[in-house]
Each structure stands twice: as C-alpha cells, then as structure tokens.
CSV table of C-alpha atoms in Angstrom, one decimal:
chain,number,residue,atom,x,y,z
A,795,ALA,CA,11.2,-8.9,-10.7
A,796,GLN,CA,7.5,-8.8,-10.0
A,797,SER,CA,5.0,-6.2,-11.4
A,798,VAL,CA,1.3,-5.6,-11.1
A,799,THR,CA,-1.1,-4.2,-13.7
A,800,GLN,CA,-4.5,-2.8,-12.8
A,801,LEU,CA,-6.2,-2.3,-16.1
A,802,ASP,CA,-8.9,0.1,-15.0
A,803,SER,CA,-8.0,3.4,-13.4
A,804,GLN,CA,-11.7,4.1,-12.7
A,805,VAL,CA,-14.8,1.9,-12.4
A,806,PRO,CA,-18.2,3.6,-12.1
A,807,VAL,CA,-21.1,1.4,-11.0
A,808,PHE,CA,-24.6,1.8,-9.6
A,809,GLU,CA,-25.4,0.6,-6.1
A,810,GLU,CA,-26.4,-3.1,-5.9
A,811,ALA,CA,-24.8,-3.9,-9.2
A,812,PRO,CA,-21.9,-6.5,-9.4
A,813,VAL,CA,-18.4,-5.3,-9.9
A,814,GLU,CA,-15.1,-6.8,-11.0
A,815,LEU,CA,-11.7,-5.0,-10.6
A,816,ARG,CA,-9.0,-6.5,-12.7
A,817,CYS,CA,-5.5,-7.3,-11.7
A,818,ASN,CA,-2.7,-9.0,-13.6
A,819,TYR,CA,0.7,-9.8,-12.3
A,820,SER,CA,4.1,-11.0,-13.6
A,821,SER,CA,6.7,-12.9,-11.7
A,822,SER,CA,9.3,-15.5,-12.3
A,823,VAL,CA,8.6,-17.2,-9.0
A,824,SER,CA,5.7,-18.2,-6.9
A,825,VAL,CA,3.8,-15.3,-5.6
A,826,TYR,CA,1.5,-14.2,-2.8
A,827,LEU,CA,-1.3,-11.9,-3.9
A,828,PHE,CA,-3.2,-9.2,-2.0
A,829,TRP,CA,-6.0,-6.7,-2.4
A,830,TYR,CA,-6.0,-3.6,-0.3
A,831,VAL,CA,-8.6,-0.8,0.0
A,832,GLN,CA,-7.9,2.9,0.7
A,833,TYR,CA,-10.7,5.2,1.9
A,834,PRO,CA,-10.2,9.0,1.6
A,835,ASN,CA,-7.5,10.3,3.9
A,836,GLN,CA,-6.7,6.9,5.2
A,837,GLY,CA,-4.0,4.3,4.9
A,838,LEU,CA,-4.4,1.0,3.2
A,839,GLN,CA,-6.5,-1.8,4.7
A,840,LEU,CA,-6.2,-5.5,3.7
A,841,LEU,CA,-9.3,-6.9,1.9
A,842,LEU,CA,-8.0,-10.4,1.2
A,843,LYS,CA,-5.0,-12.4,0.3
A,844,TYR,CA,-4.0,-15.5,-1.5
A,845,LEU,CA,-1.1,-17.5,-0.2
A,846,SER,CA,-1.8,-21.1,-1.4
A,847,GLY,CA,-4.6,-23.6,-1.5
A,848,SER,CA,-8.1,-22.8,-2.8
A,849,THR,CA,-7.9,-20.3,-5.7
A,850,LEU,CA,-11.1,-18.6,-4.6
A,851,VAL,CA,-10.4,-16.3,-1.7
A,852,LYS,CA,-13.1,-14.6,0.4
A,853,GLY,CA,-12.3,-11.3,2.2
A,854,ILE,CA,-14.0,-8.7,4.2
A,855,ASN,CA,-17.0,-6.6,3.2
A,856,GLY,CA,-18.3,-9.3,0.9
A,857,PHE,CA,-15.4,-9.2,-1.5
A,858,GLU,CA,-13.8,-12.2,-3.1
A,859,ALA,CA,-11.0,-12.8,-5.6
A,860,GLU,CA,-9.9,-15.7,-7.8
A,861,PHE,CA,-6.3,-16.6,-8.4
A,862,ASN,CA,-5.8,-17.8,-12.0
A,863,LYS,CA,-2.2,-19.0,-12.5
A,864,SER,CA,-2.5,-19.7,-16.2
A,865,GLN,CA,-3.8,-16.1,-16.8
A,866,THR,CA,-1.6,-14.6,-14.1
A,867,SER,CA,-4.7,-12.8,-12.8
A,868,PHE,CA,-6.2,-12.1,-9.4
A,869,HIS,CA,-9.5,-10.2,-10.1
A,870,LEU,CA,-11.6,-8.8,-7.3
A,871,ARG,CA,-15.3,-9.2,-7.3
A,872,LYS,CA,-18.4,-8.3,-5.3
A,873,PRO,CA,-21.9,-9.4,-6.3
A,874,SER,CA,-23.6,-6.3,-5.0
A,875,VAL,CA,-21.9,-3.1,-4.2
A,876,HIS,CA,-22.8,-0.4,-1.7
A,877,ILE,CA,-22.2,3.3,-1.6
A,878,SER,CA,-19.8,2.7,1.2
A,879,ASP,CA,-17.6,0.7,-1.2
A,880,THR,CA,-16.5,3.8,-2.9
A,881,ALA,CA,-12.7,3.9,-2.5
A,882,GLU,CA,-9.4,3.2,-4.2
A,883,TYR,CA,-8.5,-0.5,-4.5
A,884,PHE,CA,-4.9,-1.7,-4.9
A,885,CYS,CA,-3.7,-5.1,-6.0
A,886,ALA,CA,-0.2,-6.2,-4.7
A,887,VAL,CA,2.2,-9.0,-5.1
A,888,SER,CA,5.0,-10.4,-3.0
A,889,ASP,CA,7.6,-13.1,-3.8
A,890,GLY,CA,7.9,-14.0,-0.1
A,891,THR,CA,10.6,-11.4,0.6
A,892,ASP,CA,10.1,-8.0,2.2
A,893,LYS,CA,9.1,-6.4,-1.1
A,894,LEU,CA,5.4,-5.8,-1.6
A,895,ILE,CA,4.7,-4.4,-5.0
A,896,PHE,CA,1.5,-2.5,-5.7
A,897,GLY,CA,-0.4,-1.6,-8.8
A,898,THR,CA,-1.6,1.9,-9.7
A,899,GLY,CA,-4.9,1.4,-8.1
A,900,THR,CA,-8.6,1.4,-9.3
A,901,ARG,CA,-11.0,4.0,-8.2
A,902,LEU,CA,-14.4,2.4,-7.6
A,903,GLN,CA,-17.2,5.0,-7.7
A,904,VAL,CA,-20.6,3.7,-6.6
A,905,PHE,CA,-23.6,5.8,-7.6
A,906,PRO,CA,-27.0,5.7,-6.0
B,1249,GLU,CA,-7.2,2.5,14.4
B,1250,THR,CA,-4.8,0.2,12.5
B,1251,GLY,CA,-2.0,0.0,15.1
B,1252,VAL,CA,0.4,2.1,13.0
B,1253,THR,CA,0.6,5.7,13.9
B,1254,GLN,CA,2.2,8.4,11.7
B,1255,THR,CA,3.0,12.0,12.7
B,1256,PRO,CA,2.5,14.6,11.6
B,1257,ARG,CA,-0.6,14.0,9.4
B,1258,HIS,CA,0.2,17.1,7.3
B,1259,LEU,CA,3.5,18.9,6.7
B,1260,VAL,CA,4.4,21.9,4.5
B,1261,MET,CA,8.0,22.6,4.2
B,1262,GLY,CA,10.3,24.8,2.1
B,1263,MET,CA,13.0,23.3,-0.1
B,1264,THR,CA,15.7,24.4,2.4
B,1265,ASN,CA,14.0,23.0,5.5
B,1266,LYS,CA,14.9,19.9,7.4
B,1267,LYS,CA,12.0,17.9,8.9
B,1268,SER,CA,11.3,14.3,10.0
B,1269,LEU,CA,8.4,12.0,9.7
B,1270,LYS,CA,7.7,9.6,12.5
B,1271,CYS,CA,6.0,6.1,12.4
B,1272,GLU,CA,5.2,4.0,15.5
B,1273,GLN,CA,3.8,0.5,15.7
B,1274,HIS,CA,3.0,-1.5,18.8
B,1275,LEU,CA,1.8,-4.7,17.0
B,1276,GLY,CA,5.0,-6.6,17.7
B,1277,HIS,CA,6.0,-6.6,14.1
B,1278,ASN,CA,9.6,-7.0,13.0
B,1279,ALA,CA,9.4,-5.4,9.5
B,1280,MET,CA,8.7,-1.7,8.8
B,1281,TYR,CA,8.3,0.1,5.5
B,1282,TRP,CA,8.2,3.5,3.9
B,1283,TYR,CA,6.1,4.0,0.8
B,1284,LYS,CA,5.5,7.1,-1.3
B,1285,GLN,CA,2.1,7.6,-2.9
B,1286,SER,CA,1.8,10.1,-5.7
B,1287,ALA,CA,-1.2,10.8,-7.9
B,1288,LYS,CA,-1.7,8.4,-10.8
B,1289,LYS,CA,1.4,6.4,-9.9
B,1290,PRO,CA,1.8,3.0,-8.1
B,1291,LEU,CA,2.8,3.1,-4.5
B,1292,GLU,CA,6.5,3.2,-4.5
B,1293,LEU,CA,8.4,1.2,-2.0
B,1294,MET,CA,11.2,3.4,-0.6
B,1295,PHE,CA,12.8,1.5,2.3
B,1296,VAL,CA,12.4,-1.7,4.2
B,1297,TYR,CA,13.7,-2.5,7.7
B,1298,ASN,CA,13.7,-6.0,9.1
B,1299,PHE,CA,14.7,-6.4,12.7
B,1300,LYS,CA,16.0,-2.8,12.6
B,1301,GLU,CA,18.3,-3.6,9.7
B,1302,GLN,CA,17.7,-1.9,6.3
B,1303,THR,CA,17.1,-4.6,3.8
B,1304,GLU,CA,15.8,-2.5,0.9
B,1305,ASN,CA,16.7,0.9,-0.5
B,1306,ASN,CA,14.8,1.3,-3.7
B,1307,SER,CA,17.1,3.8,-5.4
B,1308,VAL,CA,15.8,6.6,-3.2
B,1309,PRO,CA,17.6,10.0,-3.4
B,1310,SER,CA,19.8,10.8,-0.5
B,1311,ARG,CA,17.7,13.7,0.5
B,1312,PHE,CA,15.5,11.1,2.1
B,1313,SER,CA,17.2,9.4,5.1
B,1314,PRO,CA,15.5,6.6,7.1
B,1315,GLU,CA,16.2,5.7,10.7
B,1316,CYS,CA,15.0,2.7,12.6
B,1317,PRO,CA,16.2,3.0,16.2
B,1318,ASN,CA,14.1,0.0,17.4
B,1319,SER,CA,11.5,-2.4,15.9
B,1320,SER,CA,8.7,-0.1,17.0
B,1321,HIS,CA,9.8,3.2,15.5
B,1322,LEU,CA,10.7,4.3,12.1
B,1323,PHE,CA,11.7,7.8,10.9
B,1324,LEU,CA,12.1,9.5,7.6
B,1325,HIS,CA,14.4,12.5,7.7
B,1326,LEU,CA,13.9,15.0,5.0
B,1327,HIS,CA,16.3,17.8,3.7
B,1328,THR,CA,16.5,19.9,0.6
B,1329,LEU,CA,13.5,18.4,-0.9
B,1330,GLN,CA,12.0,19.3,-4.3
B,1331,PRO,CA,8.4,20.1,-5.2
B,1332,GLU,CA,8.1,16.8,-7.0
B,1333,ASP,CA,8.6,15.1,-3.6
B,1334,SER,CA,5.2,16.3,-2.5
B,1335,ALA,CA,3.1,13.2,-1.9
B,1336,LEU,CA,1.5,11.0,0.7
B,1337,TYR,CA,4.1,9.1,2.7
B,1338,LEU,CA,2.8,5.9,4.1
B,1339,CYS,CA,4.4,3.8,6.8
B,1340,ALA,CA,3.6,0.1,7.2
B,1341,SER,CA,4.6,-2.9,9.3
B,1342,SER,CA,4.3,-6.6,9.1
B,1343,GLN,CA,5.2,-9.7,11.1
B,1344,ALA,CA,7.4,-11.4,8.6
B,1345,GLY,CA,7.8,-9.8,5.2
B,1346,GLY,CA,6.2,-11.3,2.2
B,1347,ARG,CA,3.5,-13.7,3.4
B,1348,ASP,CA,1.9,-11.6,6.1
B,1349,GLU,CA,-0.5,-8.7,5.9
B,1350,ALA,CA,1.1,-5.2,6.0
B,1351,PHE,CA,-0.6,-2.8,8.4
B,1352,PHE,CA,-0.6,0.8,7.2
B,1353,GLY,CA,-0.6,4.1,9.0
B,1354,GLN,CA,-2.8,6.9,7.8
B,1355,GLY,CA,0.1,8.7,6.1
B,1356,THR,CA,1.7,12.1,6.1
B,1357,ARG,CA,0.6,14.5,3.4
B,1358,LEU,CA,3.8,16.3,2.5
B,1359,THR,CA,3.8,19.5,0.5
B,1360,VAL,CA,7.1,21.0,-0.6
B,1361,VAL,CA,7.0,24.7,-1.5
C-alpha cells in the first residue's frame, strides 16, 4: 500500500524568498506523483505531476518538483514566492489504479 | 470553474436527518470520487466509481451511501450521522484513474449537530 508523508504542517516565509515543501512517499510498486494546491474555500487544483521521464517537473505558477527515487521524495520548490501563493499544498501518490492517496498537507503562509 | 460542481456548498443537519450531496461533471471523465477532508488529517478517499461501477469502498460506515446513476453524476446519501462526520466533502473526477489529473469540486462543508 502507498502512503505519503508531508513533514511540515506549516511553512512561514517572506515574500520573494525561496521555498521548499517536502514530500516523502512509500510504495512497493512504481508510482505517479502529484502536487495539488487548495486555496481557502476551494477544491484542490493540480500544480504538477510526475509520470515518467525527466525527474524535474515544472508546473503552474512557477512551481517545480524533483522526483528522487532513491530517497523516495518529491519535494516542491519555488525560487521566489508571492503573497498569492498562500494556500494549503498537498502531495499525492498513485500506483496507477483508481486510488489517489494524499498527505496531510502543508500550509504555506507568505508574509509581506 | 473546475468543471466539477458540488451542491450544496454548505449543509447543517441533525443526527436524525437524511440528506444527499450531489456532484456533477461534464468533462467526459469516467471515474468519480468522494473524499472527506477533516482538519489536520489527510484527505480520506471514501468511494471510487469507474464507469458507474463502484471500485473502491474504503471501509466507510454504512451511514454514508454513494450512488452513481451515470458517469456524470455522483451522490452521497447521508443518514444518522455523527458529529465527528462534520467535514468538507470533496468530489473529484478523472479520465482514467491513476495517471491522470483529478479535477475537484469546491466541496460541501457539512456540519452535524
């Protein structure tokens, strides 16, 4: 069975600073990895996904993530954050079946 | 607008009430999902339907009863709920489960009193 661990429940950062949100997964099979963002009172929206190929994946809003198979990690990064990036970020894993398993989420708070 | 619409957005119900949550998608997807989102807990996958057939029931109590009459509509029927069932219930759909992006609705905020 797959599982996802998001190590940080909250990440405070100042505007224009870089940020990294950490995600580790466990699975006995090959996985597909996703990052979603949830703004207040909204559903989840896909930021990016890794299916295969290049381990560096670029997504929307300037975010990128790197798949590291040996460390079973899929950390999300942005070189310079904006106030509008304040939201909840969820890492998720799928083994190719219908089950998409999410982590507990990381609250990114960007301060001016 | 994500293409997945959930109604109602907010619902308050007593423990003896019966209510239903509705989800609708017109994205041509063949898989639909119900998730429960509670504070400080991971999103919990409740049910999965693929081509109208239930393919996953993640040990959900029988007081939650899903219905998928066609590939565009998904319901969650609720009866005799408990206060701990209060949460945000999210519906999602995808083209082919697993590899493809799931599109989420805005959720129904349920409060059981």
